[in-house]
């Protein structure tokens, strides 16, 4: 009697991120502690009334130390978030084709999000 | 009934990860991490949409901020902080376990971190409503 | 003799699951398997599976009040009094009532290179067991100087408890990854260790585990599949970081 196994060892076929994906998630997660902490404190607790008005946002982002930190925060939070979304969706067992499509969509969303944030920052700072 | 008839697709329950009935601490931690993570992703992209008001100009942004300073929206900020604190602290546990550290102590680590989280959230809530 | 109201999930492969109710009386020192047998005495169409009655075969695994157990070793005294719900394992196709098809468990073990039959026995396709020195390109191990996964009774409980497996077969699962870990732990051959780590590193490998630890909590042998997965992660991170620094 020949048995036919339907379950195989973990496949190479899908876009395996392997340990890199997880390590990146830990690195960005660790980076988000000070970056998100700073963002939340700066945006919620530093000015009278909590949230910043337009001029206060402009003054804050015009600081040459602040805007690179905010952009680093943006890149970290977007990649961390999208890797998390990927983990949730991969758990639904997509076919290799759908998994590849998913990766492409997530990369596009990630790049577009960071570009949007960078453009917004530039627009606000240059309007000052 | 032939044996072949048993070789059928098993039931798949894509949302079982959220069903924590009769589950233990680690499962609660996982579900909590995922729920807060997904919530934060939704918030992140809503935040991007809200930030587009900065493009519109000073008046648009300032009227949005006036709305955001209302007690109802500030209460939503508490939920946001809760999500960030829970996800961040739980993420620390996940990372620690992934490095092979504290695996046997994962429950105690979870409870300890959530206790720290409760203190942080209480402090944040006071700040959100008093500043 | 305690009286017990028991809800038992009934199902055939081609029917929807329903619950039948049984009122049974069992001795004070009964185990849950005795409760199942008492139900069976009332309805001999009830399908359940058992063999050793002392937790060495792993055959009788079911869920009692939602939790995976081996009913042969769980005393009634450890359950809530009065009523009980008995259901088949999750994440496996139901053969009938409390019996599930656990072949996916064994397929995973085989894919991990873990031999299910002892070397004194013939393999299922009739060939005598021959350890080979080959490591197949697809990652399956043929150098089987280890044969059984010593502590595992192959009950399938860890696969039932795993929340990730509830949605997908793409995840290799706790037992398979623990088997890879056992093989990795056992061998000193660096090529083989590297191949085993590669296997664990793939999509569906250790990184798809979300650390719910339900497998380790449920394991009746107190084996720790989640701990094995975390240990493989540590080894993979160490290897990756080592490679970054040219080691």
GROMACS .gro file of C-alpha atoms in nm:
model
  506
    1UNK     CA    1   0.000   0.000   0.000
    2UNK     CA    2   0.143   0.332  -0.102
    3UNK     CA    3   0.053   0.623   0.119
    4UNK     CA    4   0.016   0.971  -0.021
    5UNK     CA    5   0.115   1.247   0.214
    6UNK     CA    6  -0.084   1.563   0.170
    7UNK     CA    7   0.108   1.756   0.430
    8UNK     CA    8   0.464   1.842   0.344
    9UNK     CA    9   0.747   2.007   0.520
   10UNK     CA   10   0.728   2.387   0.522
   11UNK     CA   11   0.750   2.493   0.162
   12UNK     CA   12   1.011   2.709  -0.005
   13UNK     CA   13   0.765   2.814  -0.273
   14UNK     CA   14   0.603   3.106  -0.097
   15UNK     CA   15   0.787   3.428  -0.034
   16UNK     CA   16   0.944   3.307   0.285
   17UNK     CA   17   1.061   3.594   0.500
   18UNK     CA   18   1.184   3.346   0.757
   19UNK     CA   19   1.376   3.484   1.049
   20UNK     CA   20   1.436   3.819   0.876
   21UNK     CA   21   1.068   3.915   0.897
   22UNK     CA   22   1.055   3.833   1.264
   23UNK     CA   23   1.386   4.002   1.346
   24UNK     CA   24   1.270   4.313   1.158
   25UNK     CA   25   0.945   4.307   1.356
   26UNK     CA   26   1.144   4.296   1.680
   27UNK     CA   27   1.384   4.573   1.568
   28UNK     CA   28   1.102   4.805   1.458
   29UNK     CA   29   0.901   4.710   1.767
   30UNK     CA   30   1.193   4.805   1.990
   31UNK     CA   31   1.251   5.126   1.792
   32UNK     CA   32   0.882   5.215   1.827
   33UNK     CA   33   0.907   5.232   2.205
   34UNK     CA   34   1.109   5.558   2.202
   35UNK     CA   35   0.977   5.677   1.863
   36UNK     CA   36   0.606   5.628   1.934
   37UNK     CA   37   0.665   5.741   2.293
   38UNK     CA   38   0.818   6.066   2.172
   39UNK     CA   39   0.544   6.114   1.911
   40UNK     CA   40   0.264   6.058   2.162
   41UNK     CA   41   0.419   6.282   2.428
   42UNK     CA   42   0.497   6.556   2.175
   43UNK     CA   43   0.151   6.543   2.015
   44UNK     CA   44  -0.057   6.495   2.326
   45UNK     CA   45   0.114   6.630   2.635
   46UNK     CA   46   0.354   6.912   2.548
   47UNK     CA   47   0.133   7.204   2.452
   48UNK     CA   48  -0.156   7.369   2.633
   49UNK     CA   49  -0.474   7.173   2.553
   50UNK     CA   50  -0.285   6.858   2.447
   51UNK     CA   51  -0.309   6.835   2.070
   52UNK     CA   52  -0.110   7.077   1.857
   53UNK     CA   53  -0.270   7.348   1.646
   54UNK     CA   54  -0.148   7.416   1.290
   55UNK     CA   55   0.124   7.664   1.391
   56UNK     CA   56   0.244   7.438   1.668
   57UNK     CA   57   0.266   7.141   1.428
   58UNK     CA   58   0.459   7.359   1.184
   59UNK     CA   59   0.699   7.481   1.453
   60UNK     CA   60   0.752   7.127   1.579
   61UNK     CA   61   0.819   6.969   1.239
   62UNK     CA   62   1.048   7.256   1.132
   63UNK     CA   63   1.294   7.149   1.399
   64UNK     CA   64   1.579   6.979   1.206
   65UNK     CA   65   1.612   6.714   1.477
   66UNK     CA   66   1.239   6.640   1.493
   67UNK     CA   67   1.142   6.578   1.131
   68UNK     CA   68   1.401   6.304   1.065
   69UNK     CA   69   1.290   6.135   1.388
   70UNK     CA   70   0.924   6.161   1.284
   71UNK     CA   71   1.004   6.013   0.941
   72UNK     CA   72   1.197   5.730   1.106
   73UNK     CA   73   0.892   5.674   1.325
   74UNK     CA   74   0.670   5.668   1.018
   75UNK     CA   75   0.886   5.412   0.836
   76UNK     CA   76   0.912   5.193   1.147
   77UNK     CA   77   0.543   5.200   1.232
   78UNK     CA   78   0.433   5.135   0.872
   79UNK     CA   79   0.665   4.837   0.823
   80UNK     CA   80   0.578   4.698   1.166
   81UNK     CA   81   0.206   4.737   1.098
   82UNK     CA   82   0.216   4.585   0.750
   83UNK     CA   83   0.429   4.289   0.862
   84UNK     CA   84   0.167   4.234   1.131
   85UNK     CA   85  -0.113   4.248   0.875
   86UNK     CA   86   0.081   4.003   0.661
   87UNK     CA   87   0.109   3.760   0.954
   88UNK     CA   88  -0.269   3.776   1.010
   89UNK     CA   89  -0.346   3.722   0.641
   90UNK     CA   90  -0.090   3.444   0.590
   91UNK     CA   91  -0.266   3.260   0.872
   92UNK     CA   92  -0.570   3.238   0.645
   93UNK     CA   93  -0.368   3.004   0.422
   94UNK     CA   94  -0.356   3.195   0.091
   95UNK     CA   95  -0.248   3.013  -0.224
   96UNK     CA   96   0.110   3.091  -0.339
   97UNK     CA   97  -0.032   3.321  -0.608
   98UNK     CA   98  -0.249   3.512  -0.362
   99UNK     CA   99   0.039   3.525  -0.114
  100UNK     CA  100   0.265   3.685  -0.377
  101UNK     CA  101  -0.008   3.933  -0.468
  102UNK     CA  102  -0.055   4.012  -0.099
  103UNK     CA  103   0.318   4.083  -0.058
  104UNK     CA  104   0.315   4.312  -0.361
  105UNK     CA  105   0.011   4.503  -0.233
  106UNK     CA  106   0.163   4.542   0.113
  107UNK     CA  107   0.492   4.671  -0.030
  108UNK     CA  108   0.303   4.926  -0.243
  109UNK     CA  109   0.089   5.036   0.052
  110UNK     CA  110   0.402   5.069   0.266
  111UNK     CA  111   0.595   5.277   0.015
  112UNK     CA  112   0.288   5.493  -0.057
  113UNK     CA  113   0.230   5.554   0.316
  114UNK     CA  114   0.588   5.663   0.381
  115UNK     CA  115   0.589   5.880   0.067
  116UNK     CA  116   0.261   6.042   0.179
  117UNK     CA  117   0.403   6.118   0.523
  118UNK     CA  118   0.726   6.258   0.378
  119UNK     CA  119   0.531   6.475   0.133
  120UNK     CA  120   0.302   6.600   0.410
  121UNK     CA  121   0.599   6.686   0.631
  122UNK     CA  122   0.769   6.869   0.344
  123UNK     CA  123   0.450   7.058   0.259
  124UNK     CA  124   0.400   7.175   0.618
  125UNK     CA  125   0.762   7.272   0.677
  126UNK     CA  126   0.795   7.452   0.343
  127UNK     CA  127   0.472   7.646   0.406
  128UNK     CA  128   0.628   7.805   0.716
  129UNK     CA  129  -1.795   0.349   0.545
  130UNK     CA  130  -1.469   0.318   0.359
  131UNK     CA  131  -1.153   0.468   0.494
  132UNK     CA  132  -1.135   0.693   0.190
  133UNK     CA  133  -1.445   0.878   0.298
  134UNK     CA  134  -1.250   1.003   0.599
  135UNK     CA  135  -0.992   1.163   0.375
  136UNK     CA  136  -1.195   1.481   0.350
  137UNK     CA  137  -1.121   1.842   0.414
  138UNK     CA  138  -1.108   1.925   0.780
  139UNK     CA  139  -1.307   2.214   0.919
  140UNK     CA  140  -1.135   2.549   0.895
  141UNK     CA  141  -1.220   2.828   1.133
  142UNK     CA  142  -1.032   3.142   1.033
  143UNK     CA  143  -1.158   3.341   1.330
  144UNK     CA  144  -1.089   3.082   1.598
  145UNK     CA  145  -0.790   3.286   1.719
  146UNK     CA  146  -1.033   3.535   1.868
  147UNK     CA  147  -1.232   3.269   2.055
  148UNK     CA  148  -1.066   3.262   2.396
  149UNK     CA  149  -1.331   3.053   2.569
  150UNK     CA  150  -1.170   2.769   2.769
  151UNK     CA  151  -0.828   2.898   2.670
  152UNK     CA  152  -0.536   2.989   2.891
  153UNK     CA  153  -0.314   3.291   2.953
  154UNK     CA  154  -0.093   3.258   2.645
  155UNK     CA  155  -0.393   3.244   2.416
  156UNK     CA  156  -0.544   3.552   2.580
  157UNK     CA  157  -0.211   3.729   2.535
  158UNK     CA  158  -0.198   3.629   2.167
  159UNK     CA  159  -0.557   3.734   2.098
  160UNK     CA  160  -0.507   4.061   2.286
  161UNK     CA  161  -0.189   4.130   2.090
  162UNK     CA  162  -0.365   4.066   1.762
  163UNK     CA  163  -0.679   4.263   1.843
  164UNK     CA  164  -0.475   4.563   1.961
  165UNK     CA  165  -0.242   4.527   1.661
  166UNK     CA  166  -0.527   4.527   1.412
  167UNK     CA  167  -0.692   4.815   1.597
  168UNK     CA  168  -0.369   5.015   1.580
  169UNK     CA  169  -0.334   4.945   1.207
  170UNK     CA  170  -0.687   5.076   1.148
  171UNK     CA  171  -0.605   5.379   1.362
  172UNK     CA  172  -0.277   5.436   1.173
  173UNK     CA  173  -0.451   5.463   0.838
  174UNK     CA  174  -0.739   5.670   0.982
  175UNK     CA  175  -0.468   5.895   1.127
  176UNK     CA  176  -0.316   5.936   0.779
  177UNK     CA  177  -0.658   6.039   0.649
  178UNK     CA  178  -0.707   6.284   0.936
  179UNK     CA  179  -0.362   6.435   0.874
  180UNK     CA  180  -0.474   6.529   0.523
  181UNK     CA  181  -0.648   6.824   0.697
  182UNK     CA  182  -0.299   6.972   0.735
  183UNK     CA  183  -0.284   6.996   0.356
  184UNK     CA  184  -0.617   7.181   0.350
  185UNK     CA  185  -0.476   7.454   0.569
  186UNK     CA  186  -0.464   7.620   0.907
  187UNK     CA  187  -0.840   7.670   0.952
  188UNK     CA  188  -0.926   7.311   0.860
  189UNK     CA  189  -0.665   7.165   1.093
  190UNK     CA  190  -0.744   7.394   1.384
  191UNK     CA  191  -1.117   7.318   1.365
  192UNK     CA  192  -1.031   6.946   1.355
  193UNK     CA  193  -0.810   6.988   1.664
  194UNK     CA  194  -1.091   7.174   1.843
  195UNK     CA  195  -1.313   6.873   1.777
  196UNK     CA  196  -1.037   6.633   1.883
  197UNK     CA  197  -1.007   6.813   2.217
  198UNK     CA  198  -1.369   6.725   2.305
  199UNK     CA  199  -1.410   6.479   2.595
  200UNK     CA  200  -1.557   6.211   2.367
  201UNK     CA  201  -1.255   6.211   2.137
  202UNK     CA  202  -1.023   6.231   2.438
  203UNK     CA  203  -1.191   5.911   2.564
  204UNK     CA  204  -1.103   5.757   2.229
  205UNK     CA  205  -0.745   5.867   2.294
  206UNK     CA  206  -0.751   5.660   2.614
  207UNK     CA  207  -0.850   5.356   2.405
  208UNK     CA  208  -0.563   5.437   2.167
  209UNK     CA  209  -0.315   5.458   2.455
  210UNK     CA  210  -0.451   5.131   2.598
  211UNK     CA  211  -0.391   4.961   2.262
  212UNK     CA  212  -0.039   5.101   2.233
  213UNK     CA  213   0.055   5.009   2.589
  214UNK     CA  214  -0.090   4.656   2.575
  215UNK     CA  215   0.055   4.583   2.230
  216UNK     CA  216   0.395   4.731   2.318
  217UNK     CA  217   0.434   4.548   2.647
  218UNK     CA  218   0.298   4.221   2.509
  219UNK     CA  219   0.533   4.258   2.213
  220UNK     CA  220   0.820   4.271   2.460
  221UNK     CA  221   0.707   3.931   2.596
  222UNK     CA  222   0.678   3.788   2.243
  223UNK     CA  223   1.028   3.910   2.156
  224UNK     CA  224   1.171   3.778   2.480
  225UNK     CA  225   1.017   3.433   2.420
  226UNK     CA  226   1.140   3.435   2.062
  227UNK     CA  227   1.493   3.471   2.189
  228UNK     CA  228   1.426   3.163   2.401
  229UNK     CA  229   1.410   3.374   2.718
  230UNK     CA  230   1.142   3.344   2.985
  231UNK     CA  231   0.953   3.075   2.791
  232UNK     CA  232   0.855   2.879   3.101
  233UNK     CA  233   0.773   3.205   3.279
  234UNK     CA  234   0.560   3.349   2.997
  235UNK     CA  235   0.245   3.371   3.208
  236UNK     CA  236   0.414   3.552   3.496
  237UNK     CA  237   0.582   3.787   3.248
  238UNK     CA  238   0.246   3.860   3.084
  239UNK     CA  239   0.074   3.939   3.414
  240UNK     CA  240   0.369   4.150   3.530
  241UNK     CA  241   0.374   4.351   3.207
  242UNK     CA  242  -0.002   4.402   3.212
  243UNK     CA  243   0.025   4.533   3.569
  244UNK     CA  244   0.287   4.783   3.447
  245UNK     CA  245   0.053   4.863   3.158
  246UNK     CA  246  -0.238   4.936   3.394
  247UNK     CA  247  -0.023   5.189   3.583
  248UNK     CA  248   0.096   5.350   3.257
  249UNK     CA  249  -0.260   5.368   3.126
  250UNK     CA  250  -0.391   5.525   3.447
  251UNK     CA  251  -0.116   5.790   3.432
  252UNK     CA  252  -0.183   5.855   3.059
  253UNK     CA  253  -0.557   5.888   3.121
  254UNK     CA  254  -0.501   6.149   3.390
  255UNK     CA  255  -0.265   6.341   3.159
  256UNK     CA  256  -0.502   6.320   2.860
  257UNK     CA  257  -0.787   6.479   3.055
  258UNK     CA  258  -0.586   6.733   3.252
  259UNK     CA  259  -0.347   6.887   2.997
  260UNK     CA  260  -2.191   0.704   4.249
  261UNK     CA  261  -2.193   1.057   4.102
  262UNK     CA  262  -2.465   1.134   3.850
  263UNK     CA  263  -2.363   1.328   3.547
  264UNK     CA  264  -2.541   1.503   3.261
  265UNK     CA  265  -2.324   1.462   2.954
  266UNK     CA  266  -2.346   1.645   2.619
  267UNK     CA  267  -2.167   1.455   2.347
  268UNK     CA  268  -2.102   1.593   2.001
  269UNK     CA  269  -2.239   1.361   1.735
  270UNK     CA  270  -2.138   1.383   1.374
  271UNK     CA  271  -2.068   1.174   1.068
  272UNK     CA  272  -1.851   1.303   0.783
  273UNK     CA  273  -2.162   1.391   0.583
  274UNK     CA  274  -2.376   1.537   0.863
  275UNK     CA  275  -2.381   1.856   1.067
  276UNK     CA  276  -2.260   1.836   1.426
  277UNK     CA  277  -2.528   1.807   1.695
  278UNK     CA  278  -2.524   1.731   2.066
  279UNK     CA  279  -2.683   1.426   2.227
  280UNK     CA  280  -2.759   1.427   2.598
  281UNK     CA  281  -2.686   1.137   2.833
  282UNK     CA  282  -2.755   1.097   3.203
  283UNK     CA  283  -2.500   0.856   3.343
  284UNK     CA  284  -2.385   0.724   3.677
  285UNK     CA  285  -2.020   0.635   3.724
  286UNK     CA  286  -1.809   0.532   4.025
  287UNK     CA  287  -1.642   0.802   4.237
  288UNK     CA  288  -1.299   0.704   4.113
  289UNK     CA  289  -1.403   0.700   3.745
  290UNK     CA  290  -1.202   0.868   3.474
  291UNK     CA  291  -1.358   1.056   3.184
  292UNK     CA  292  -1.313   0.753   2.957
  293UNK     CA  293  -1.553   0.571   3.190
  294UNK     CA  294  -1.807   0.848   3.133
  295UNK     CA  295  -1.772   0.805   2.756
  296UNK     CA  296  -1.814   0.430   2.795
  297UNK     CA  297  -2.124   0.484   3.009
  298UNK     CA  298  -2.271   0.698   2.728
  299UNK     CA  299  -2.178   0.430   2.477
  300UNK     CA  300  -2.365   0.169   2.680
  301UNK     CA  301  -2.677   0.382   2.623
  302UNK     CA  302  -2.610   0.430   2.252
  303UNK     CA  303  -2.376   0.186   2.087
  304UNK     CA  304  -2.368   0.394   1.770
  305UNK     CA  305  -2.149   0.640   1.959
  306UNK     CA  306  -1.805   0.633   1.798
  307UNK     CA  307  -1.504   0.683   2.019
  308UNK     CA  308  -1.157   0.539   2.020
  309UNK     CA  309  -0.945   0.399   2.298
  310UNK     CA  310  -0.676   0.140   2.351
  311UNK     CA  311  -0.430   0.144   2.638
  312UNK     CA  312  -0.625   0.325   2.913
  313UNK     CA  313  -0.301   0.462   3.062
  314UNK     CA  314  -0.187   0.749   2.837
  315UNK     CA  315   0.071   0.561   2.641
  316UNK     CA  316  -0.114   0.525   2.310
  317UNK     CA  317  -0.264   0.873   2.272
  318UNK     CA  318  -0.562   0.723   2.093
  319UNK     CA  319  -0.855   0.847   2.300
  320UNK     CA  320  -0.785   1.223   2.287
  321UNK     CA  321  -1.103   1.437   2.296
  322UNK     CA  322  -1.208   1.774   2.430
  323UNK     CA  323  -1.378   1.786   2.767
  324UNK     CA  324  -1.552   2.116   2.845
  325UNK     CA  325  -1.357   2.271   2.560
  326UNK     CA  326  -1.011   2.156   2.666
  327UNK     CA  327  -0.808   1.884   2.497
  328UNK     CA  328  -0.738   1.587   2.725
  329UNK     CA  329  -0.664   1.216   2.726
  330UNK     CA  330  -0.987   1.100   2.895
  331UNK     CA  331  -0.821   0.780   3.013
  332UNK     CA  332  -0.612   0.967   3.270
  333UNK     CA  333  -0.842   1.254   3.369
  334UNK     CA  334  -1.029   1.167   3.689
  335UNK     CA  335  -1.386   1.280   3.722
  336UNK     CA  336  -1.279   1.454   4.041
  337UNK     CA  337  -1.072   1.693   3.829
  338UNK     CA  338  -1.377   1.799   3.624
  339UNK     CA  339  -1.656   2.034   3.721
  340UNK     CA  340  -1.931   1.836   3.892
  341UNK     CA  341  -2.277   1.775   3.750
  342UNK     CA  342  -2.236   1.814   3.379
  343UNK     CA  343  -1.980   1.770   3.108
  344UNK     CA  344  -1.945   1.842   2.737
  345UNK     CA  345  -1.739   1.600   2.530
  346UNK     CA  346  -1.633   1.693   2.176
  347UNK     CA  347  -1.382   1.561   1.924
  348UNK     CA  348  -1.042   1.726   1.873
  349UNK     CA  349  -1.038   2.047   1.670
  350UNK     CA  350  -0.855   2.097   1.341
  351UNK     CA  351  -0.898   1.739   1.217
  352UNK     CA  352  -1.169   1.593   0.993
  353UNK     CA  353  -1.432   1.408   1.193
  354UNK     CA  354  -1.459   1.037   1.110
  355UNK     CA  355  -1.753   0.995   1.342
  356UNK     CA  356  -1.860   1.148   1.675
  357UNK     CA  357  -1.547   1.161   1.892
  358UNK     CA  358  -1.316   0.998   1.638
  359UNK     CA  359  -1.107   1.222   1.414
  360UNK     CA  360  -0.871   1.145   1.129
  361UNK     CA  361  -0.528   1.231   1.272
  362UNK     CA  362  -0.334   1.133   0.961
  363UNK     CA  363  -0.229   1.496   0.911
  364UNK     CA  364  -0.042   1.465   1.239
  365UNK     CA  365   0.157   1.167   1.114
  366UNK     CA  366   0.212   1.327   0.775
  367UNK     CA  367   0.370   1.621   0.949
  368UNK     CA  368   0.591   1.398   1.160
  369UNK     CA  369   0.699   1.208   0.850
  370UNK     CA  370   0.766   1.535   0.665
  371UNK     CA  371   0.985   1.640   0.958
  372UNK     CA  372   1.187   1.324   0.897
  373UNK     CA  373   1.047   1.165   1.211
  374UNK     CA  374   0.989   0.798   1.162
  375UNK     CA  375   0.661   0.676   1.296
  376UNK     CA  376   0.734   0.306   1.291
  377UNK     CA  377   1.013   0.161   1.499
  378UNK     CA  378   1.317   0.026   1.317
  379UNK     CA  379   1.219  -0.327   1.416
  380UNK     CA  380   0.904  -0.291   1.211
  381UNK     CA  381   0.834  -0.269   0.843
  382UNK     CA  382   0.726   0.065   0.705
  383UNK     CA  383   0.366   0.112   0.606
  384UNK     CA  384   0.442   0.041   0.239
  385UNK     CA  385   0.594  -0.293   0.329
  386UNK     CA  386   0.966  -0.214   0.319
  387UNK     CA  387   1.193  -0.287   0.611
  388UNK     CA  388   1.323   0.026   0.780
  389UNK     CA  389   1.664   0.126   0.651
  390UNK     CA  390   1.841   0.427   0.793
  391UNK     CA  391   2.005   0.618   0.511
  392UNK     CA  392   2.273   0.883   0.505
  393UNK     CA  393   2.092   1.116   0.271
  394UNK     CA  394   1.936   1.450   0.328
  395UNK     CA  395   1.691   1.518   0.050
  396UNK     CA  396   1.702   1.853  -0.129
  397UNK     CA  397   1.345   1.930  -0.020
  398UNK     CA  398   1.457   1.917   0.339
  399UNK     CA  399   1.316   1.578   0.431
  400UNK     CA  400   1.561   1.388   0.640
  401UNK     CA  401   1.651   1.036   0.557
  402UNK     CA  402   1.933   0.989   0.801
  403UNK     CA  403   1.708   0.844   1.059
  404UNK     CA  404   1.932   0.743   1.342
  405UNK     CA  405   1.660   0.875   1.567
  406UNK     CA  406   1.336   0.690   1.526
  407UNK     CA  407   1.061   0.778   1.762
  408UNK     CA  408   0.988   1.110   1.916
  409UNK     CA  409   1.038   0.966   2.261
  410UNK     CA  410   0.808   1.171   2.481
  411UNK     CA  411   0.530   1.222   2.230
  412UNK     CA  412   0.233   0.982   2.244
  413UNK     CA  413   0.109   1.107   1.905
  414UNK     CA  414  -0.235   1.200   2.035
  415UNK     CA  415  -0.275   1.509   1.814
  416UNK     CA  416  -0.381   1.724   2.110
  417UNK     CA  417  -0.123   1.995   2.037
  418UNK     CA  418  -0.251   2.032   1.680
  419UNK     CA  419  -0.606   2.059   1.810
  420UNK     CA  420  -0.511   2.324   2.065
  421UNK     CA  421  -0.309   2.536   1.819
  422UNK     CA  422  -0.504   2.851   1.721
  423UNK     CA  423  -0.297   2.906   1.406
  424UNK     CA  424  -0.382   2.563   1.269
  425UNK     CA  425  -0.753   2.634   1.301
  426UNK     CA  426  -0.738   2.844   0.984
  427UNK     CA  427  -0.464   2.691   0.773
  428UNK     CA  428  -0.269   2.377   0.692
  429UNK     CA  429   0.017   2.605   0.587
  430UNK     CA  430   0.157   2.605   0.939
  431UNK     CA  431   0.369   2.303   1.017
  432UNK     CA  432   0.233   2.295   1.369
  433UNK     CA  433   0.366   2.226   1.716
  434UNK     CA  434   0.428   1.850   1.692
  435UNK     CA  435   0.610   1.871   1.357
  436UNK     CA  436   0.829   2.160   1.470
  437UNK     CA  437   0.898   1.992   1.803
  438UNK     CA  438   1.003   1.684   1.606
  439UNK     CA  439   1.240   1.898   1.398
  440UNK     CA  440   1.374   2.042   1.724
  441UNK     CA  441   1.423   1.695   1.869
  442UNK     CA  442   1.615   1.582   1.561
  443UNK     CA  443   1.822   1.904   1.568
  444UNK     CA  444   1.896   1.858   1.935
  445UNK     CA  445   1.997   1.499   1.888
  446UNK     CA  446   2.237   1.523   1.596
  447UNK     CA  447   2.589   1.661   1.611
  448UNK     CA  448   2.632   1.665   1.232
  449UNK     CA  449   2.656   2.032   1.138
  450UNK     CA  450   2.516   1.981   0.784
  451UNK     CA  451   2.215   1.807   0.922
  452UNK     CA  452   2.166   2.066   1.196
  453UNK     CA  453   2.178   2.342   0.935
  454UNK     CA  454   1.924   2.161   0.715
  455UNK     CA  455   1.691   2.115   1.010
  456UNK     CA  456   1.716   2.484   1.096
  457UNK     CA  457   1.644   2.569   0.730
  458UNK     CA  458   1.331   2.357   0.753
  459UNK     CA  459   1.216   2.540   1.065
  460UNK     CA  460   1.296   2.879   0.906
  461UNK     CA  461   1.060   2.848   0.611
  462UNK     CA  462   0.716   3.001   0.566
  463UNK     CA  463   0.489   2.785   0.779
  464UNK     CA  464   0.778   2.712   1.012
  465UNK     CA  465   0.857   2.850   1.357
  466UNK     CA  466   0.781   3.211   1.262
  467UNK     CA  467   0.414   3.137   1.204
  468UNK     CA  468   0.373   3.038   1.569
  469UNK     CA  469   0.213   3.321   1.765
  470UNK     CA  470   0.319   3.204   2.106
  471UNK     CA  471  -0.024   3.123   2.247
  472UNK     CA  472   0.140   2.827   2.427
  473UNK     CA  473  -0.186   2.630   2.407
  474UNK     CA  474   0.004   2.327   2.269
  475UNK     CA  475   0.234   2.308   2.569
  476UNK     CA  476  -0.052   2.371   2.810
  477UNK     CA  477  -0.261   2.092   2.659
  478UNK     CA  478   0.012   1.831   2.605
  479UNK     CA  479  -0.070   1.535   2.831
  480UNK     CA  480   0.294   1.429   2.834
  481UNK     CA  481   0.409   1.767   2.963
  482UNK     CA  482   0.627   1.785   2.659
  483UNK     CA  483   0.676   2.147   2.558
  484UNK     CA  484   0.628   2.198   2.181
  485UNK     CA  485   0.608   2.578   2.220
  486UNK     CA  486   0.933   2.574   2.415
  487UNK     CA  487   1.091   2.370   2.134
  488UNK     CA  488   0.966   2.626   1.879
  489UNK     CA  489   1.112   2.913   2.084
  490UNK     CA  490   1.441   2.725   2.114
  491UNK     CA  491   1.453   2.684   1.735
  492UNK     CA  492   1.384   3.057   1.701
  493UNK     CA  493   1.674   3.136   1.930
  494UNK     CA  494   1.902   2.911   1.724
  495UNK     CA  495   1.782   3.072   1.398
  496UNK     CA  496   1.833   3.425   1.530
  497UNK     CA  497   2.177   3.333   1.659
  498UNK     CA  498   2.263   3.186   1.317
  499UNK     CA  499   2.128   3.490   1.130
  500UNK     CA  500   2.303   3.743   1.355
  501UNK     CA  501   2.620   3.532   1.341
  502UNK     CA  502   2.605   3.535   0.960
  503UNK     CA  503   2.569   3.915   0.960
  504UNK     CA  504   2.896   3.939   1.150
  505UNK     CA  505   3.064   3.681   0.927
  506UNK     CA  506   3.054   3.398   1.175
   0.00000   0.00000   0.00000
